């Protein structure tokens, strides 16, 4: 007769999941916040360069803004991965 599967969130396993989930969500949130700040700053700097230099500086301003957005998107992906790992998701 097969043994029934006990609740996977009880005892030591439940406590470990609680701790890793809390840490994962905290680290993920901090990473996401940092990414958002860097992304917004990069886009703002890019807009400033474009505004100050006109059409001559537009490619540089757009590039700076794109780098900021790339950093933000990368941080978002990493943060989501950290949160998923903390919740024991694959």
mmCIF file of N, CA and C in Angstrom:
data_model
loop_
_atom_site.group_PDB
_atom_site.id
_atom_site.type_symbol
_atom_site.label_atom_id
_atom_site.label_comp_id
_atom_site.label_asym_id
_atom_site.label_seq_id
_atom_site.Cartn_x
_atom_site.Cartn_y
_atom_site.Cartn_z
ATOM 1 N N UNK A 1 0.846 -1.158 0.000
ATOM 2 C CA UNK A 1 0.000 0.000 0.000
ATOM 3 C C UNK A 1 0.904 1.237 0.000
ATOM 4 N N UNK A 2 0.707 2.151 -0.966
ATOM 5 C CA UNK A 2 1.578 3.330 -1.019
ATOM 6 C C UNK A 2 1.311 4.269 0.140
ATOM 7 N N UNK A 3 2.375 4.901 0.583
ATOM 8 C CA UNK A 3 2.236 5.865 1.664
ATOM 9 C C UNK A 3 1.633 7.149 1.105
ATOM 10 N N UNK A 4 0.727 7.707 1.870
ATOM 11 C CA UNK A 4 0.108 8.947 1.416
ATOM 12 C C UNK A 4 1.090 10.095 1.599
ATOM 13 N N UNK A 5 1.019 11.028 0.688
ATOM 14 C CA UNK A 5 1.885 12.196 0.741
ATOM 15 C C UNK A 5 1.375 13.148 1.814
ATOM 16 N N UNK A 6 2.197 13.453 2.791
ATOM 17 C CA UNK A 6 1.809 14.386 3.839
ATOM 18 C C UNK A 6 1.890 15.801 3.292
ATOM 19 N N UNK A 7 1.301 16.723 3.978
ATOM 20 C CA UNK A 7 1.328 18.130 3.586
ATOM 21 C C UNK A 7 2.785 18.579 3.436
ATOM 22 N N UNK A 8 3.113 19.129 2.267
ATOM 23 C CA UNK A 8 4.488 19.540 1.971
ATOM 24 C C UNK A 8 4.880 20.832 2.690
ATOM 25 N N UNK A 9 3.941 21.487 3.363
ATOM 26 C CA UNK A 9 4.230 22.750 4.022
ATOM 27 C C UNK A 9 4.155 22.636 5.541
ATOM 28 N N UNK A 10 4.467 21.466 6.079
ATOM 29 C CA UNK A 10 4.402 21.295 7.519
ATOM 30 C C UNK A 10 5.794 21.046 8.083
ATOM 31 N N UNK A 11 5.941 21.268 9.370
ATOM 32 C CA UNK A 11 7.189 20.970 10.052
ATOM 33 C C UNK A 11 8.361 21.787 9.552
ATOM 34 N N UNK A 12 9.502 21.115 9.445
ATOM 35 C CA UNK A 12 10.737 21.769 9.037
ATOM 36 C C UNK A 12 10.625 22.310 7.614
ATOM 37 N N UNK A 13 9.985 21.569 6.737
ATOM 38 C CA UNK A 13 9.832 22.020 5.352
ATOM 39 C C UNK A 13 9.022 23.305 5.294
ATOM 40 N N UNK A 14 7.959 23.368 6.043
ATOM 41 C CA UNK A 14 7.134 24.580 6.079
ATOM 42 C C UNK A 14 7.902 25.770 6.610
ATOM 43 N N UNK A 15 8.690 25.538 7.663
ATOM 44 C CA UNK A 15 9.490 26.623 8.233
ATOM 45 C C UNK A 15 10.540 27.095 7.237
ATOM 46 N N UNK A 16 11.184 26.160 6.552
ATOM 47 C CA UNK A 16 12.195 26.528 5.552
ATOM 48 C C UNK A 16 11.567 27.303 4.407
ATOM 49 N N UNK A 17 10.388 26.875 3.978
ATOM 50 C CA UNK A 17 9.712 27.589 2.894
ATOM 51 C C UNK A 17 9.326 28.996 3.331
ATOM 52 N N UNK A 18 8.898 29.149 4.577
ATOM 53 C CA UNK A 18 8.545 30.474 5.082
ATOM 54 C C UNK A 18 9.760 31.395 5.073
ATOM 55 N N UNK A 19 10.889 30.902 5.572
ATOM 56 C CA UNK A 19 12.108 31.718 5.637
ATOM 57 C C UNK A 19 12.605 32.054 4.244
ATOM 58 N N UNK A 20 12.704 31.070 3.374
ATOM 59 C CA UNK A 20 13.218 31.342 2.026
ATOM 60 C C UNK A 20 12.262 32.221 1.232
ATOM 61 N N UNK A 21 10.969 32.066 1.451
ATOM 62 C CA UNK A 21 9.999 32.913 0.775
ATOM 63 C C UNK A 21 10.142 34.360 1.229
ATOM 64 N N UNK A 22 10.286 34.562 2.535
ATOM 65 C CA UNK A 22 10.446 35.911 3.073
ATOM 66 C C UNK A 22 11.721 36.555 2.559
ATOM 67 N N UNK A 23 12.813 35.824 2.612
ATOM 68 C CA UNK A 23 14.088 36.356 2.119
ATOM 69 C C UNK A 23 14.013 36.605 0.616
ATOM 70 N N UNK A 24 13.472 35.656 -0.124
ATOM 71 C CA UNK A 24 13.364 35.807 -1.575
ATOM 72 C C UNK A 24 12.517 37.003 -1.972
ATOM 73 N N UNK A 25 11.385 37.174 -1.305
ATOM 74 C CA UNK A 25 10.523 38.310 -1.614
ATOM 75 C C UNK A 25 11.181 39.632 -1.250
ATOM 76 N N UNK A 26 11.914 39.656 -0.147
ATOM 77 C CA UNK A 26 12.601 40.885 0.266
ATOM 78 C C UNK A 26 13.706 41.246 -0.715
ATOM 79 N N UNK A 27 14.560 40.283 -1.025
ATOM 80 C CA UNK A 27 15.654 40.535 -1.960
ATOM 81 C C UNK A 27 15.107 40.881 -3.341
ATOM 82 N N UNK A 28 14.080 40.180 -3.765
ATOM 83 C CA UNK A 28 13.465 40.472 -5.056
ATOM 84 C C UNK A 28 12.878 41.874 -5.107
ATOM 85 N N UNK A 29 12.234 42.279 -4.029
ATOM 86 C CA UNK A 29 11.662 43.622 -3.971
ATOM 87 C C UNK A 29 12.720 44.708 -3.990
ATOM 88 N N UNK A 30 13.802 44.488 -3.256
ATOM 89 C CA UNK A 30 14.897 45.458 -3.248
ATOM 90 C C UNK A 30 15.540 45.541 -4.629
ATOM 91 N N UNK A 31 15.754 44.394 -5.254
ATOM 92 C CA UNK A 31 16.341 44.380 -6.595
ATOM 93 C C UNK A 31 15.451 45.074 -7.614
ATOM 94 N N UNK A 32 14.161 44.839 -7.513
ATOM 95 C CA UNK A 32 13.215 45.469 -8.432
ATOM 96 C C UNK A 32 13.199 46.984 -8.218
ATOM 97 N N UNK A 33 13.227 47.413 -6.963
ATOM 98 C CA UNK A 33 13.247 48.846 -6.669
ATOM 99 C C UNK A 33 14.507 49.499 -7.217
ATOM 100 N N UNK A 34 15.641 48.869 -6.993
ATOM 101 C CA UNK A 34 16.902 49.413 -7.513
ATOM 102 C C UNK A 34 16.868 49.481 -9.034
ATOM 103 N N UNK A 35 16.356 48.463 -9.676
ATOM 104 C CA UNK A 35 16.250 48.459 -11.130
ATOM 105 C C UNK A 35 15.343 49.560 -11.638
ATOM 106 N N UNK A 36 14.228 49.774 -10.943
ATOM 107 C CA UNK A 36 13.309 50.836 -11.333
ATOM 108 C C UNK A 36 13.950 52.210 -11.196
ATOM 109 N N UNK A 37 14.705 52.413 -10.123
ATOM 110 C CA UNK A 37 15.375 53.702 -9.908
ATOM 111 C C UNK A 37 16.423 53.944 -10.990
ATOM 112 N N UNK A 38 17.241 52.937 -11.263
ATOM 113 C CA UNK A 38 18.273 53.079 -12.299
ATOM 114 C C UNK A 38 17.633 53.271 -13.669
ATOM 115 N N UNK A 39 16.573 52.536 -13.952
ATOM 116 C CA UNK A 39 15.885 52.674 -15.231
ATOM 117 C C UNK A 39 15.300 54.061 -15.422
ATOM 118 N N UNK A 40 14.629 54.557 -14.393
ATOM 119 C CA UNK A 40 14.034 55.894 -14.481
ATOM 120 C C UNK A 40 15.115 56.968 -14.612
ATOM 121 N N UNK A 41 16.191 56.807 -13.866
ATOM 122 C CA UNK A 41 17.291 57.783 -13.949
ATOM 123 C C UNK A 41 17.923 57.765 -15.338
ATOM 124 N N UNK A 42 18.110 56.596 -15.891
ATOM 125 C CA UNK A 42 18.691 56.480 -17.231
ATOM 126 C C UNK A 42 17.809 57.115 -18.289
ATOM 127 N N UNK A 43 16.507 56.843 -18.191
ATOM 128 C CA UNK A 43 15.590 57.446 -19.161
ATOM 129 C C UNK A 43 15.538 58.958 -18.990
ATOM 130 N N UNK A 44 15.549 59.425 -17.742
ATOM 131 C CA UNK A 44 15.546 60.869 -17.483
ATOM 132 C C UNK A 44 16.799 61.535 -18.009
ATOM 133 N N UNK A 45 17.943 60.913 -17.794
ATOM 134 C CA UNK A 45 19.200 61.444 -18.306
ATOM 135 C C UNK A 45 19.189 61.467 -19.832
ATOM 136 N N UNK A 46 18.682 60.412 -20.424
ATOM 137 C CA UNK A 46 18.582 60.364 -21.883
ATOM 138 C C UNK A 46 17.693 61.471 -22.424
ATOM 139 N N UNK A 47 16.558 61.690 -21.767
ATOM 140 C CA UNK A 47 15.657 62.772 -22.189
ATOM 141 C C UNK A 47 16.325 64.135 -22.040
ATOM 142 N N UNK A 48 17.094 64.303 -20.964
ATOM 143 C CA UNK A 48 17.797 65.568 -20.747
ATOM 144 C C UNK A 48 18.832 65.816 -21.832
ATOM 145 N N UNK A 49 19.597 64.785 -22.166
ATOM 146 C CA UNK A 49 20.605 64.926 -23.228
ATOM 147 C C UNK A 49 19.920 65.286 -24.540
ATOM 148 N N UNK A 50 18.832 64.611 -24.856
ATOM 149 C CA UNK A 50 18.114 64.890 -26.094
ATOM 150 C C UNK A 50 17.575 66.320 -26.099
ATOM 151 N N UNK A 51 16.979 66.748 -24.989
ATOM 152 C CA UNK A 51 16.424 68.097 -24.915
ATOM 153 C C UNK A 51 17.504 69.169 -25.016
ATOM 154 N N UNK A 52 18.635 68.933 -24.374
ATOM 155 C CA UNK A 52 19.693 69.939 -24.335
ATOM 156 C C UNK A 52 20.440 70.045 -25.657
ATOM 157 N N UNK A 53 20.540 68.970 -26.402
ATOM 158 C CA UNK A 53 21.362 68.976 -27.621
ATOM 159 C C UNK A 53 20.548 68.959 -28.897
ATOM 160 N N UNK A 54 19.238 68.759 -28.781
ATOM 161 C CA UNK A 54 18.399 68.735 -29.972
ATOM 162 C C UNK A 54 18.612 67.479 -30.796
ATOM 163 N N UNK A 55 18.390 67.627 -32.093
ATOM 164 C CA UNK A 55 18.449 66.455 -32.960
ATOM 165 C C UNK A 55 19.859 65.867 -33.056
ATOM 166 N N UNK A 56 20.881 66.708 -32.843
ATOM 167 C CA UNK A 56 22.255 66.194 -32.914
ATOM 168 C C UNK A 56 22.532 65.190 -31.794
ATOM 169 N N UNK A 57 21.970 65.425 -30.623
ATOM 170 C CA UNK A 57 22.219 64.538 -29.483
ATOM 171 C C UNK A 57 21.172 63.474 -29.279
ATOM 172 N N UNK A 58 20.139 63.466 -30.131
ATOM 173 C CA UNK A 58 19.055 62.500 -29.958
ATOM 174 C C UNK A 58 19.530 61.051 -29.950
ATOM 175 N N UNK A 59 20.434 60.644 -30.859
ATOM 176 C CA UNK A 59 20.882 59.241 -30.804
ATOM 177 C C UNK A 59 21.563 58.889 -29.474
ATOM 178 N N UNK A 60 22.336 59.824 -28.946
ATOM 179 C CA UNK A 60 23.003 59.566 -27.658
ATOM 180 C C UNK A 60 21.975 59.511 -26.536
ATOM 181 N N UNK A 61 21.035 60.464 -26.536
ATOM 182 C CA UNK A 61 19.987 60.465 -25.513
ATOM 183 C C UNK A 61 19.141 59.209 -25.562
ATOM 184 N N UNK A 62 18.794 58.784 -26.782
ATOM 185 C CA UNK A 62 18.009 57.551 -26.927
ATOM 186 C C UNK A 62 18.785 56.334 -26.437
ATOM 187 N N UNK A 63 20.083 56.305 -26.719
ATOM 188 C CA UNK A 63 20.915 55.174 -26.280
ATOM 189 C C UNK A 63 20.992 55.116 -24.761
ATOM 190 N N UNK A 64 21.173 56.275 -24.129
ATOM 191 C CA UNK A 64 21.231 56.303 -22.656
ATOM 192 C C UNK A 64 19.903 55.836 -22.070
ATOM 193 N N UNK A 65 18.802 56.303 -22.645
ATOM 194 C CA UNK A 65 17.483 55.866 -22.182
ATOM 195 C C UNK A 65 17.272 54.375 -22.362
ATOM 196 N N UNK A 66 17.764 53.850 -23.469
ATOM 197 C CA UNK A 66 17.622 52.408 -23.729
ATOM 198 C C UNK A 66 18.438 51.574 -22.745
ATOM 199 N N UNK A 67 19.620 52.066 -22.396
ATOM 200 C CA UNK A 67 20.433 51.357 -21.400
ATOM 201 C C UNK A 67 19.696 51.333 -20.064
ATOM 202 N N UNK A 68 19.118 52.465 -19.685
ATOM 203 C CA UNK A 68 18.347 52.513 -18.439
ATOM 204 C C UNK A 68 17.195 51.530 -18.443
ATOM 205 N N UNK A 69 16.480 51.469 -19.571
ATOM 206 C CA UNK A 69 15.367 50.522 -19.673
ATOM 207 C C UNK A 69 15.865 49.081 -19.635
ATOM 208 N N UNK A 70 17.007 48.830 -20.269
ATOM 209 C CA UNK A 70 17.576 47.481 -20.255
ATOM 210 C C UNK A 70 17.962 47.035 -18.857
ATOM 211 N N UNK A 71 18.569 47.946 -18.101
ATOM 212 C CA UNK A 71 18.935 47.627 -16.712
ATOM 213 C C UNK A 71 17.677 47.333 -15.905
ATOM 214 N N UNK A 72 16.649 48.139 -16.103
ATOM 215 C CA UNK A 72 15.402 47.934 -15.371
ATOM 216 C C UNK A 72 14.783 46.583 -15.716
ATOM 217 N N UNK A 73 14.735 46.254 -16.984
ATOM 218 C CA UNK A 73 14.156 44.966 -17.406
ATOM 219 C C UNK A 73 14.978 43.787 -16.893
ATOM 220 N N UNK A 74 16.300 43.929 -16.910
ATOM 221 C CA UNK A 74 17.160 42.869 -16.388
ATOM 222 C C UNK A 74 16.953 42.653 -14.903
ATOM 223 N N UNK A 75 16.878 43.759 -14.152
ATOM 224 C CA UNK A 75 16.650 43.660 -12.707
ATOM 225 C C UNK A 75 15.292 43.035 -12.414
ATOM 226 N N UNK A 76 14.309 43.350 -13.228
ATOM 227 C CA UNK A 76 12.973 42.769 -13.064
ATOM 228 C C UNK A 76 13.021 41.249 -13.220
ATOM 229 N N UNK A 77 13.736 40.790 -14.248
ATOM 230 C CA UNK A 77 13.852 39.347 -14.482
ATOM 231 C C UNK A 77 14.587 38.631 -13.370
ATOM 232 N N UNK A 78 15.683 39.222 -12.921
ATOM 233 C CA UNK A 78 16.455 38.623 -11.825
ATOM 234 C C UNK A 78 15.622 38.601 -10.549
ATOM 235 N N UNK A 79 14.934 39.700 -10.273
ATOM 236 C CA UNK A 79 14.116 39.775 -9.057
ATOM 237 C C UNK A 79 13.018 38.725 -9.059
ATOM 238 N N UNK A 80 12.390 38.534 -10.207
ATOM 239 C CA UNK A 80 11.333 37.522 -10.300
ATOM 240 C C UNK A 80 11.913 36.123 -10.073
ATOM 241 N N UNK A 81 13.097 35.881 -10.609
ATOM 242 C CA UNK A 81 13.755 34.597 -10.393
ATOM 243 C C UNK A 81 14.087 34.353 -8.932
ATOM 244 N N UNK A 82 14.552 35.389 -8.251
ATOM 245 C CA UNK A 82 14.866 35.273 -6.818
ATOM 246 C C UNK A 82 13.591 34.990 -6.026
ATOM 247 N N UNK A 83 12.525 35.702 -6.350
ATOM 248 C CA UNK A 83 11.259 35.459 -5.652
ATOM 249 C C UNK A 83 10.746 34.042 -5.908
ATOM 250 N N UNK A 84 10.826 33.586 -7.145
ATOM 251 C CA UNK A 84 10.386 32.223 -7.462
ATOM 252 C C UNK A 84 11.227 31.185 -6.725
ATOM 253 N N UNK A 85 12.530 31.404 -6.664
ATOM 254 C CA UNK A 85 13.385 30.471 -5.936
ATOM 255 C C UNK A 85 13.038 30.452 -4.459
ATOM 256 N N UNK A 86 12.735 31.614 -3.910
ATOM 257 C CA UNK A 86 12.353 31.691 -2.510
ATOM 258 C C UNK A 86 11.055 30.973 -2.222
ATOM 259 N N UNK A 87 10.210 30.868 -3.232
ATOM 260 C CA UNK A 87 8.933 30.160 -3.084
ATOM 261 C C UNK A 87 9.021 28.712 -3.563
ATOM 262 N N UNK A 88 10.221 28.268 -3.869
ATOM 263 C CA UNK A 88 10.527 26.911 -4.296
ATOM 264 C C UNK A 88 9.850 26.577 -5.619
ATOM 265 N N UNK A 89 9.682 27.592 -6.470
ATOM 266 C CA UNK A 89 9.133 27.355 -7.803
ATOM 267 C C UNK A 89 10.273 27.082 -8.754
ATOM 268 N N UNK A 90 9.979 26.375 -9.823
ATOM 269 C CA UNK A 90 11.004 26.109 -10.834
ATOM 270 C C UNK A 90 10.877 27.058 -11.977
#
